[in-house]
Coordinates of C-alpha atoms in Angstrom, one line a residue:
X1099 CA 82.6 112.5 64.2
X1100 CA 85.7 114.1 66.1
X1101 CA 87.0 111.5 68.6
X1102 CA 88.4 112.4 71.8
X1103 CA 90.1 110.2 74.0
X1104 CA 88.7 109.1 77.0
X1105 CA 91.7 108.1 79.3
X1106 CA 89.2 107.3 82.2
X1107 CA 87.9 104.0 80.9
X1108 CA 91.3 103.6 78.3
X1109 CA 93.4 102.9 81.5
X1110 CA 90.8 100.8 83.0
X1111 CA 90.9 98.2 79.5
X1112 CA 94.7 98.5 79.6
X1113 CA 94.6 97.6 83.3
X1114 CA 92.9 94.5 82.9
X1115 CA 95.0 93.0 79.6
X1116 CA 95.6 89.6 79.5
X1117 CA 93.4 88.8 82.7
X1118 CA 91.1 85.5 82.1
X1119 CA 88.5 88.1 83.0
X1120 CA 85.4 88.4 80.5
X1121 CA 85.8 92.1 80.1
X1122 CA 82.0 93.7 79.7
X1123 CA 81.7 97.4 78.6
X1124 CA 77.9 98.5 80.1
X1125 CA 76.6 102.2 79.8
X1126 CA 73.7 103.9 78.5
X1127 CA 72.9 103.7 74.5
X1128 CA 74.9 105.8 72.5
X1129 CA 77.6 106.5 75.4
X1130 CA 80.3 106.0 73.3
X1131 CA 80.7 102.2 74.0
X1132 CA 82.2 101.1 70.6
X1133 CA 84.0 104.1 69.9
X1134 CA 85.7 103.0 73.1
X1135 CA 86.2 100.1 71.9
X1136 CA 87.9 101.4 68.5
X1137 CA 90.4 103.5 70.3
X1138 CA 91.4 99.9 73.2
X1139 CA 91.7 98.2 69.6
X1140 CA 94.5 100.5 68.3
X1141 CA 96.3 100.8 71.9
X1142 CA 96.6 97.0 71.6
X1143 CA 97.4 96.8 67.9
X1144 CA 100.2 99.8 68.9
X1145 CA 101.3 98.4 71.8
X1146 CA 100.8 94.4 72.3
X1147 CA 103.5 92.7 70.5
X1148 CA 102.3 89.5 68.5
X1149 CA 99.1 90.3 68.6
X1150 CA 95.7 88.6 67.3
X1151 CA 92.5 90.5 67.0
X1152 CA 88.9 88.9 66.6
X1153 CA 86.8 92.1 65.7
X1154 CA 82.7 91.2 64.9
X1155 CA 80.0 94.0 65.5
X1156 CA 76.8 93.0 65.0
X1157 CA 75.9 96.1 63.5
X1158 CA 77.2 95.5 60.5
X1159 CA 75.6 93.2 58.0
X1160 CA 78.8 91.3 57.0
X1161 CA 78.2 89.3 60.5
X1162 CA 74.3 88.2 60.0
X1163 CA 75.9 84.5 59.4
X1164 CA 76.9 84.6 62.8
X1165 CA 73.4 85.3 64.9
X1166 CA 73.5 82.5 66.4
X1167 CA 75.7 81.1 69.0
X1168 CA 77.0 78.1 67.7
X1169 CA 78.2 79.8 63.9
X1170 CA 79.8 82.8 66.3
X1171 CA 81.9 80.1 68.5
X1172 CA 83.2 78.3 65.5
X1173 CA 84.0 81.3 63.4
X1174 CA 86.1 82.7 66.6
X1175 CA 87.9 79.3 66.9
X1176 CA 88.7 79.2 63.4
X1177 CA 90.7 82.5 63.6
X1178 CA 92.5 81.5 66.5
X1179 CA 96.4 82.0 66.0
X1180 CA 98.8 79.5 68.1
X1181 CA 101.7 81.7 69.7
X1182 CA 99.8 85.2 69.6
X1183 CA 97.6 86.9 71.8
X1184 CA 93.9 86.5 70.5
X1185 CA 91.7 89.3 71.9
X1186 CA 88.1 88.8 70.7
X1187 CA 86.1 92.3 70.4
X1188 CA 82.5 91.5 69.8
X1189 CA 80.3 94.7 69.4
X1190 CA 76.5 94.4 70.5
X1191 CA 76.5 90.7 71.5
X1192 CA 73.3 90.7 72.8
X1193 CA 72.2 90.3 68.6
X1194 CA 73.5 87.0 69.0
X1195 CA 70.7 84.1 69.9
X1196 CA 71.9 82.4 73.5
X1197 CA 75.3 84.4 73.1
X1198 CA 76.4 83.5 76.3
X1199 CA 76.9 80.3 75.3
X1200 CA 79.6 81.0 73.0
X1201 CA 80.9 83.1 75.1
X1202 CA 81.5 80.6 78.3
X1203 CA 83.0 78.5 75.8
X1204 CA 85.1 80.7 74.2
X1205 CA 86.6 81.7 77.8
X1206 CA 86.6 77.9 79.1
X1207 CA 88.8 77.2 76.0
X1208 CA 91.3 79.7 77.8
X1209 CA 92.7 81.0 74.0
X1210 CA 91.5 84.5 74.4
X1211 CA 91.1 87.5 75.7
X1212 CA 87.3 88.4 75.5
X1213 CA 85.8 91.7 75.3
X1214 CA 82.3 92.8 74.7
X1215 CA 79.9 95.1 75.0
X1216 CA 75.9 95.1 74.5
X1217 CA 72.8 96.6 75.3
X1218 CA 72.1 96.9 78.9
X1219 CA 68.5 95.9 78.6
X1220 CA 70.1 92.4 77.9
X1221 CA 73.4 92.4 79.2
X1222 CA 72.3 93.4 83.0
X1223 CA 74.7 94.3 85.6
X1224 CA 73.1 91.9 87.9
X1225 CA 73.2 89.1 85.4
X1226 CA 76.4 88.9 84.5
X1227 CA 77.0 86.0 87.2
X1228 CA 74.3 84.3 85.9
X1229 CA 74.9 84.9 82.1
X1230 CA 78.7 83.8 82.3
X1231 CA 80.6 81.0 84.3
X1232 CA 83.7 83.1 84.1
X1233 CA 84.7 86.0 86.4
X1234 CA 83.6 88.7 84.8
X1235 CA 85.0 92.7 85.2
X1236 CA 82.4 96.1 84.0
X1237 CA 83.5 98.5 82.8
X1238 CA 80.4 101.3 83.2
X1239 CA 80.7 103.9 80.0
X1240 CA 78.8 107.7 81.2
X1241 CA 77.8 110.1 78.5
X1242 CA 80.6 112.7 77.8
X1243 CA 81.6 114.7 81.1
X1244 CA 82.1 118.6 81.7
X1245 CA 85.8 118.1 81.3
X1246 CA 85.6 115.6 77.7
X1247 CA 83.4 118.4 76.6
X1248 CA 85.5 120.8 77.5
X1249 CA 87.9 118.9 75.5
X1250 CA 85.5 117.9 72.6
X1251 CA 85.3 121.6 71.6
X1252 CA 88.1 123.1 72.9
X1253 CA 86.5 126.2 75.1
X1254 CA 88.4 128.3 76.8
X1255 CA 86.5 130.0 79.2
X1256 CA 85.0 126.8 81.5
X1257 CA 82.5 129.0 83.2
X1258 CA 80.5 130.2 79.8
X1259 CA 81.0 126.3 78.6
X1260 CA 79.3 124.9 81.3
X1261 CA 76.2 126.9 80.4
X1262 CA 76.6 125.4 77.4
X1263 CA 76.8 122.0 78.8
X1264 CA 73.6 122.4 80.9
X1265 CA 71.8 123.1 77.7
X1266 CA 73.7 120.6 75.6
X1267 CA 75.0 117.6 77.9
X1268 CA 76.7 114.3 77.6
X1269 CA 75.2 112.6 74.2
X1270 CA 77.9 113.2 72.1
X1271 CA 76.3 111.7 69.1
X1272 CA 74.3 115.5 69.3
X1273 CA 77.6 117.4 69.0
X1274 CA 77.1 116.7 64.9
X1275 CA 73.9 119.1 65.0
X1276 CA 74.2 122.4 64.4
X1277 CA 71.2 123.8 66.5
X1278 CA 69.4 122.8 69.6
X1279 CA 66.0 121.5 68.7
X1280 CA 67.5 119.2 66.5
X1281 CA 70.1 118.4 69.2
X1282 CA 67.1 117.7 71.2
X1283 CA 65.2 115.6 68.9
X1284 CA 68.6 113.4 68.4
X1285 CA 68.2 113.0 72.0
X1286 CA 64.8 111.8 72.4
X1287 CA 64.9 109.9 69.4
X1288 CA 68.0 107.7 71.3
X1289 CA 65.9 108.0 74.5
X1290 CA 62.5 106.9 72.9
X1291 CA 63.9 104.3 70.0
X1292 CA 67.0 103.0 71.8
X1293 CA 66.3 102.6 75.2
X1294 CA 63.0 102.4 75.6
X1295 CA 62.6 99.7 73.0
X1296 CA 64.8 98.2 74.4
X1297 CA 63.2 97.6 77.6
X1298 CA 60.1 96.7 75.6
X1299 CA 61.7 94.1 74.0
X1300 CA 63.4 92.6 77.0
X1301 CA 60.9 92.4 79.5
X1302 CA 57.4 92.3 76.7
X1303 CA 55.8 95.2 78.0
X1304 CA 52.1 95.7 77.4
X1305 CA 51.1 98.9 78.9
X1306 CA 53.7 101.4 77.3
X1307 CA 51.3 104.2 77.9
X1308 CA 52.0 103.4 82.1
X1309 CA 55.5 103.3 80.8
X1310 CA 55.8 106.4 79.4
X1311 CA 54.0 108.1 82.3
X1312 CA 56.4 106.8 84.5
X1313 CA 59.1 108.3 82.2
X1314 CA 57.5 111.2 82.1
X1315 CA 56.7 111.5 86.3
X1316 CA 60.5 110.1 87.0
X1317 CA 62.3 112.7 84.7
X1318 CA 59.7 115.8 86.2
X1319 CA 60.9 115.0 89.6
X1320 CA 64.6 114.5 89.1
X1321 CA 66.3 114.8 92.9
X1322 CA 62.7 114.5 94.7
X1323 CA 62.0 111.8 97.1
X1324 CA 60.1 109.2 95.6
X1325 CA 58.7 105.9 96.2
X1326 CA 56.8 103.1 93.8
X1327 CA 53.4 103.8 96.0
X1328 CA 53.8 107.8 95.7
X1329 CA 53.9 107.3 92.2
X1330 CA 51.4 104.9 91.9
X1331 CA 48.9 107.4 93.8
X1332 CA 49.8 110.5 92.0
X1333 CA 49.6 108.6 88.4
X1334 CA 46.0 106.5 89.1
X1335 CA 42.9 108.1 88.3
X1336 CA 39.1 107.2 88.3
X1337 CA 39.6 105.7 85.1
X1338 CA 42.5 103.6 85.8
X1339 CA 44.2 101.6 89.1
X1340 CA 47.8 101.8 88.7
X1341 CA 49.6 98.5 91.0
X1342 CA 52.6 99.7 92.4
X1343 CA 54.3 96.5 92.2
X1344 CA 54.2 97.3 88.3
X1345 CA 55.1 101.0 88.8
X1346 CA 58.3 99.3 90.8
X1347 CA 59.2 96.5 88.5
X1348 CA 58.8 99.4 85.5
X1349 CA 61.5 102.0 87.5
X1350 CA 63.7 98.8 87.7
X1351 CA 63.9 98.2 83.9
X1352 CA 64.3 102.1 83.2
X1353 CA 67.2 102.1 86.1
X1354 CA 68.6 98.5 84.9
X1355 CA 68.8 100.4 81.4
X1356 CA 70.8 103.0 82.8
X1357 CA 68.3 105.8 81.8
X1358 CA 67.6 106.6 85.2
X1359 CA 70.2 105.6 88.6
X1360 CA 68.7 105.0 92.0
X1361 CA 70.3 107.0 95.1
X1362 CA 69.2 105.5 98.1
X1363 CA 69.1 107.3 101.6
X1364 CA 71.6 107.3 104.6
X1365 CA 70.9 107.9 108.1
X1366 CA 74.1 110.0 109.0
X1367 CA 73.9 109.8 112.6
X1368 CA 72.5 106.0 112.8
X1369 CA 74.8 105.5 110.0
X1370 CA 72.6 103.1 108.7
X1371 CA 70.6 102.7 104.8
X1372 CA 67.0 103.6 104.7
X1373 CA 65.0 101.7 102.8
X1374 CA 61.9 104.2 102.1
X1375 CA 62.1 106.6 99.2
X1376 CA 64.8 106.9 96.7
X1377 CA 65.7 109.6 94.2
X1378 CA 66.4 109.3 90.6
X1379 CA 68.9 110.9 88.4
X1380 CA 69.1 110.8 84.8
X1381 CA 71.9 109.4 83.2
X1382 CA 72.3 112.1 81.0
X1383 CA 70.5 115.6 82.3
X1384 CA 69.5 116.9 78.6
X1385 CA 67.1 114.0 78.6
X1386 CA 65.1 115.4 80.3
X1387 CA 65.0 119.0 78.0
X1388 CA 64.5 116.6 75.0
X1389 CA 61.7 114.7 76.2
X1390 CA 59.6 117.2 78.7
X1391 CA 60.8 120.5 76.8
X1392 CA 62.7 123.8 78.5
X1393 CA 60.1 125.9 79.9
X1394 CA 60.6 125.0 83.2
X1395 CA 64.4 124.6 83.0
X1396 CA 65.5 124.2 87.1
X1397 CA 68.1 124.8 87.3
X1398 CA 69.2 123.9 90.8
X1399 CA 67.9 120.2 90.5
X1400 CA 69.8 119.9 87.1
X1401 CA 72.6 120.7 88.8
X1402 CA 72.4 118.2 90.9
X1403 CA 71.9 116.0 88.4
X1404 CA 75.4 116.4 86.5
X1405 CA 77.0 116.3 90.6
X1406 CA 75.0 112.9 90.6
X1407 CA 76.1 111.4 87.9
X1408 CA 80.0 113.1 88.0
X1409 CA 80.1 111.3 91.6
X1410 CA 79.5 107.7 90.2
X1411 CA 81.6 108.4 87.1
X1412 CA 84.3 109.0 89.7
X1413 CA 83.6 105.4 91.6
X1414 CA 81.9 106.8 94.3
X1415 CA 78.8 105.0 96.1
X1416 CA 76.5 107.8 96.2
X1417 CA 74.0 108.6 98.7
X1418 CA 71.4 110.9 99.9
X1419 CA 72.1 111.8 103.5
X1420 CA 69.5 112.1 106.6
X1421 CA 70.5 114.8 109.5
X1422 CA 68.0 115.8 112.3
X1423 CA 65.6 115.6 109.6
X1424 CA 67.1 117.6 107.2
X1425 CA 69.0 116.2 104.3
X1426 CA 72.5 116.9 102.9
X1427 CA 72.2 116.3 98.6
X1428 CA 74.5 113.6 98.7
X1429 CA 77.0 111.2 101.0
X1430 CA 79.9 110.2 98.8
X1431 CA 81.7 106.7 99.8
X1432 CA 84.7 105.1 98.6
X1433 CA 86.4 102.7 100.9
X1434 CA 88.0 104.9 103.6
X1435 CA 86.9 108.8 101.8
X1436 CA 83.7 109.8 102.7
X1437 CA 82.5 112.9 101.3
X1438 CA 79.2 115.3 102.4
X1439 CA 78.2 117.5 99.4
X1440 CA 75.7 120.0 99.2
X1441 CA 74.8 121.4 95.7
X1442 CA 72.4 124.7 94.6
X1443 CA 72.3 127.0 91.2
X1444 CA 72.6 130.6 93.4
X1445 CA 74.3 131.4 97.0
X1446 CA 74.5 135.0 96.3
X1447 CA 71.8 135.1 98.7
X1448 CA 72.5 135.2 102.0
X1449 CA 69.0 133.1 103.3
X1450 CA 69.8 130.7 100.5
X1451 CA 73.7 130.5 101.3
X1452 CA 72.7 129.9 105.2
X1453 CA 69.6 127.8 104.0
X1454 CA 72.4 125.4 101.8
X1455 CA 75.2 125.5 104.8
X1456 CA 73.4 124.8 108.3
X1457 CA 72.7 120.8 107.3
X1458 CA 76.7 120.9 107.0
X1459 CA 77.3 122.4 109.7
X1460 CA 75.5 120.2 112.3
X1461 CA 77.4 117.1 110.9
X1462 CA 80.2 116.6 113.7
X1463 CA 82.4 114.7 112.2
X1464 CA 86.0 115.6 110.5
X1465 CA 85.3 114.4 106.8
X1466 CA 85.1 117.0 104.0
X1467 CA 82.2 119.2 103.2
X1468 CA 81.6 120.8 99.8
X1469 CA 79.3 123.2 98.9
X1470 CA 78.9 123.6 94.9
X1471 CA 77.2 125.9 93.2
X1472 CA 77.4 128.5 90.4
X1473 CA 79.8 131.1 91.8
X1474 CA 82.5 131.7 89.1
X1475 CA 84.6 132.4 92.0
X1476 CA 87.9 130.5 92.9
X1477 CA 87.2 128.2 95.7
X1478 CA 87.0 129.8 99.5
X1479 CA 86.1 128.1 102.6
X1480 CA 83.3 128.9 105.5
X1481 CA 83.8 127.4 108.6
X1482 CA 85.9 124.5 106.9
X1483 CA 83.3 124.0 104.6
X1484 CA 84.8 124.0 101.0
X1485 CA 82.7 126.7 98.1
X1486 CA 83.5 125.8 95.1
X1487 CA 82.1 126.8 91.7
X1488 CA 80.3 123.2 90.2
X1489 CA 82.8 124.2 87.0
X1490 CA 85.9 124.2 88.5
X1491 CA 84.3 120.9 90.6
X1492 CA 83.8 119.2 87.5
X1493 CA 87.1 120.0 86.0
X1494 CA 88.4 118.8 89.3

């Protein structure tokens, strides 16, 4: 598989060499976690001086002797090298029984420089505290962007690729198939079989069926306000009481997975968080064409989608913003820079362009407004707010 390099989260590694940091590389299945790895391991090899790598991935059937915690700890410590710098790379860690045992005492020995990455079901963003005694710094890994794909196969014209990339998406590990349906049953098949079993494995669910409607319900109303009761009402029947509580505690594990990410709403006058209703993006959009098909393909809400998902890839908190009861697609936050973004497929309209402008417009303040959409136009402004085509956005 062609490899490109992706600088993004290359710089962020480099950043953080030698820190007693235990570095942990999070992201959905099959986002290119390892392959990251594989490309930090030849910067360091190129470019550390006296260097001592530790490389296991538990994929591999050469490292079965070392499924449990105590084997792994001693096998690291017995490749240790006085006078060098010993970076340990371990590769789906989560294989390994109470792994974070060897792991805390691997980074209490204060010998090496630990990465690893696992899967997300078991190495949770909001466990790391728990799981490790050390400080510990995430790196979050997001299916390929517009730009790596621009990259990956070299287009010229960036307006024509991004149709491509609405159809095709993120997953690179699809890139190696030459036509779409079996690009979409690669898909799934990581969808269905990676993270979903995953999930099932974690938490022991019982009631997959529920699971899958949820799924199903989640990925059918990408960008609409939803809440664990809604769902619970629209998915019971006769036949069957659905308890919300389970419908939330099933979005969390789906979310905690990184299959789907939460955007919470924000009161833009009260400048305050609202708790009630949330939308869900996908972490890659083509997900959803793999698993619910492309008859209905929606354009405007897949768009938002990719804006989503872009926005956090760039750092940003990301937000769905409340105006005079209207709502603005997303707030974007980081530190100081706040950004109000509205996104739709078509504006060649001129209801639909005023329809997508006036919630911008009432918002007093003097931080930038974007409007993007399909225009393959160069950028203009409209009463200081920015038009931009979502291509050139992207490519930003």
């Amino acid at each position: 598989m062609k490899l490109i390099n992706r600088k993004q989260y290359l710089d962020k590694l480099i950043n953080v060499i030698g820190t007693p940091d235990i570095k942990v590389i999070t992201g959905v299945r099959r986002s290119g976690k390892s392959k990251l790895l594989e490309a930090f391991k030849v910067y360091i090899e190129q470019n550390v001086p006296d260097h001592n790598i530790i490389h296991i991935n538990f994929n591999l059937p050469e490292y079965e002797h070392l499924l449990e915690y105590r084997p792994l700890y001693d096998h690291i410590n017995s490749l240790y090298v006085a006078g060098k710098e010993n970076v340990v790379f371990i590769d789906e860690v989560q294989m390994c029984v109470d792994f974070e045992k060897a792991i805390n005492g691997l980074h209490a020995s204060e010998k090496f420089d630990i990465y690893i990455t696992g899967s997300n079901a078991f190495l949770l963003s909001s466990d790391l505290a728990t799981l490790f005694t050390g400080r510990t710094f995430e790196i979050n890994v997001y299916p390929f962007s517009f730009g790596e794909y621009m990259e990956y196969f070299n287009y010229p014209d960036k307006y024509a690729a991004f149709d491509k990339y609405l159809l095709e998406g993120g997953m690179a590990g699809s890139y190696l198939y030459k036509d779409q349906e079996t690009k979409f049953d690669y898909i799934a098949d990581v969808f269905d079989t990676l993270i979903i079993r995953d999930i099932r494995q974690k938490y022991k669910i019982r009631n997959m069926q529920l699971m899958d409607r949820i799924v199903d319900f989640l990925m059918d109303n990408i960008s609409n306000l939803s809440s664990a009761r809604s769902i619970t009402s629209t998915l019971s029947s006769a036949k069957e009481k659905v308890n919300h509580i389970t419908v939330s505690a099933y979005i969390q594990y789906l979310c905690n997975a990184f299959a789907f990410y939460r955007i919470r709403r924000y009161d833009i006058k009260g400048k305050k968080y609202l708790s009630s209703n949330d939308k869900y993006f996908l972490s890659d959009h083509t997900f959803r064409y793999a698993k619910l098909g492309t008859r209905n393909m929606d354009y405007g809400r897949m768009l938002e989608n990719i804006v989503a998902i872009d926005l956090l890839r760039r750092g940003y908190e990301v937000y769905v913003g409340v105006l005079y009861k209207k709502e603005i697609d997303f707030v974007a936050i980081k530190r100081s820079e706040k950004i109000y973004i509205q996104v739709s497929d078509n504006i060649s309209d001129n209801k639909t362009f005023e329809r997508e402008v006036l919630p911008l417009l009432q918002i007093k303040d003097a931080y930038p407004k974007l409007l993007i959409a399909r225009t393959r136009h160069d950028e203009y402004q409209y009463e200081g707010i920015r038009i931009i085509d979502i291509a050139d956005w992207l490519m930003g």
